[in-house]
C-alpha positions as YAML, in Angstrom:
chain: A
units: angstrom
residues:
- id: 1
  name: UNK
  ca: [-18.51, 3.31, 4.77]
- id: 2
  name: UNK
  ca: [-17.07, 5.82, 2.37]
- id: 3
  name: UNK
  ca: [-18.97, 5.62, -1.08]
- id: 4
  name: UNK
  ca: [-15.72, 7.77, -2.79]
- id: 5
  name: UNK
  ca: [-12.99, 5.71, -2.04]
- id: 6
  name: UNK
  ca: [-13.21, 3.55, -5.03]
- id: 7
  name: UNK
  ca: [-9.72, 2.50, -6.95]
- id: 8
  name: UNK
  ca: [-9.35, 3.83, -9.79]
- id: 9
  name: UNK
  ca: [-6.69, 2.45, -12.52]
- id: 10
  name: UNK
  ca: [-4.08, 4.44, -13.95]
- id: 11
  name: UNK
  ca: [-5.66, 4.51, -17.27]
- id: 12
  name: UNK
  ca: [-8.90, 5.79, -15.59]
- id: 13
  name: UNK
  ca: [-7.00, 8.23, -13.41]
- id: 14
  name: UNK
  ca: [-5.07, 9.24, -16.71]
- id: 15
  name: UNK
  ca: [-8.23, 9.63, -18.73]
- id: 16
  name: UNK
  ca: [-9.65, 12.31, -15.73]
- id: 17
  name: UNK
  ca: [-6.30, 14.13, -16.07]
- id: 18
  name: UNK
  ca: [-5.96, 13.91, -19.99]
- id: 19
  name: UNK
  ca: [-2.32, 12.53, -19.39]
- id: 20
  name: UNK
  ca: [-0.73, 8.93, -20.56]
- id: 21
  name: UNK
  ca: [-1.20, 6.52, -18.30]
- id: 22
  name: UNK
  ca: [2.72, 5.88, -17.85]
- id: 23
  name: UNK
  ca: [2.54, 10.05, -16.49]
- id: 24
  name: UNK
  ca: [0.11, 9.03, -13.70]
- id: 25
  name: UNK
  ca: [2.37, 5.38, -12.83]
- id: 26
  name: UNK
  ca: [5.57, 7.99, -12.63]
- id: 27
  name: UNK
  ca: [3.31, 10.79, -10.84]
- id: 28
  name: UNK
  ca: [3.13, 7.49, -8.37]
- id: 29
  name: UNK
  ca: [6.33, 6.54, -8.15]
- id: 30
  name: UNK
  ca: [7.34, 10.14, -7.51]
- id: 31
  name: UNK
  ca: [5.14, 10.42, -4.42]
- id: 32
  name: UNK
  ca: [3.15, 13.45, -5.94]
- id: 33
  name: UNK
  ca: [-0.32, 11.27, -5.76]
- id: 34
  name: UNK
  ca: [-0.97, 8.13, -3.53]
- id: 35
  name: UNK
  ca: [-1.29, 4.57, -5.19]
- id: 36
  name: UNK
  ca: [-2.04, 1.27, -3.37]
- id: 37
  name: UNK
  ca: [-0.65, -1.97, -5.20]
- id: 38
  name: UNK
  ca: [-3.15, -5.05, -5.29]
- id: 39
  name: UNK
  ca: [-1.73, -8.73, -4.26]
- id: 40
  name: UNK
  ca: [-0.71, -8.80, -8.18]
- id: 41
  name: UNK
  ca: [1.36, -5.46, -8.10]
- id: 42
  name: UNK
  ca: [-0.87, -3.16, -9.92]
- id: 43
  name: UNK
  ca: [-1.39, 0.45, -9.02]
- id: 44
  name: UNK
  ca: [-4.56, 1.52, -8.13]
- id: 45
  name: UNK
  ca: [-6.06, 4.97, -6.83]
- id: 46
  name: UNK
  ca: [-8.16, 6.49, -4.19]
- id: 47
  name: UNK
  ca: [-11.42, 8.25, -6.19]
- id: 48
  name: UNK
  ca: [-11.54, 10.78, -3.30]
- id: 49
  name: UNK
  ca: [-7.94, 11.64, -3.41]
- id: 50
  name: UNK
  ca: [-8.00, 12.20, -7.44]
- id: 51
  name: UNK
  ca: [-11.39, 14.20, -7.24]
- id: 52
  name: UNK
  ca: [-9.54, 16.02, -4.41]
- id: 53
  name: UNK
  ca: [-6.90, 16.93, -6.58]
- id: 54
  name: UNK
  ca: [-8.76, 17.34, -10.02]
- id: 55
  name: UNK
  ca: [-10.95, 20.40, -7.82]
- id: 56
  name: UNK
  ca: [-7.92, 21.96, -6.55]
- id: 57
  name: UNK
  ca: [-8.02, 21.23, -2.62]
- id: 58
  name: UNK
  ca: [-5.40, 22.81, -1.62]
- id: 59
  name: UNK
  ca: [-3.63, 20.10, 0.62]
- id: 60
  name: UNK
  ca: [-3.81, 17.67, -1.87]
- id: 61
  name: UNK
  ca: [-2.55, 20.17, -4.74]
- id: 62
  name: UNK
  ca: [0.10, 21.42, -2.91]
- id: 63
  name: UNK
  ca: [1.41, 17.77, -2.80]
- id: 64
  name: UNK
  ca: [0.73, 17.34, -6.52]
- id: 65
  name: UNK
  ca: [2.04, 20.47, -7.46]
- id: 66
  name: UNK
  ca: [5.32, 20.22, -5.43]
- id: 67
  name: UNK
  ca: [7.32, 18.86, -8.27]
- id: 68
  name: UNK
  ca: [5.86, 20.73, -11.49]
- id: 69
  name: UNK
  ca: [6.67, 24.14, -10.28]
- id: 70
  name: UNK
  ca: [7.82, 26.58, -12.92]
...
């Protein structure tokens, strides 16, 4: 049993980030960070796939990264 994999919400995945929530439900819907929906429809968040990408693994990054290249 994984202690890490936790759901997060978007607010609390937004706080982490120091985005808007609405950037981390579009960040979803773009496919640059994985979301599960609960029975009700809500977005929630793997904790080990956040803290993956809030220390810069770089699978998980790349992913992230993908669409905010400059």
């Amino acid at each position: 049993m994984e202690t890490e994999d936790r759901l997060l919400t978007p607010g609390e995945v937004a706080t982490l980030f120091r985005v808007d929530p609405k950037t981390v439900t579009r960040w979803a819907a773009a496919g640059r960070i994985g979301s599960i929906r609960t029975p009700g429809g809500h977005r929630r968040f793997r904790e080990s796939e956040v803290r993956a990408l809030l220390e810069g693994d770089a699978g998980a990054q790349t992913t992230f990264e993908s669409g905010n290249a400059q």
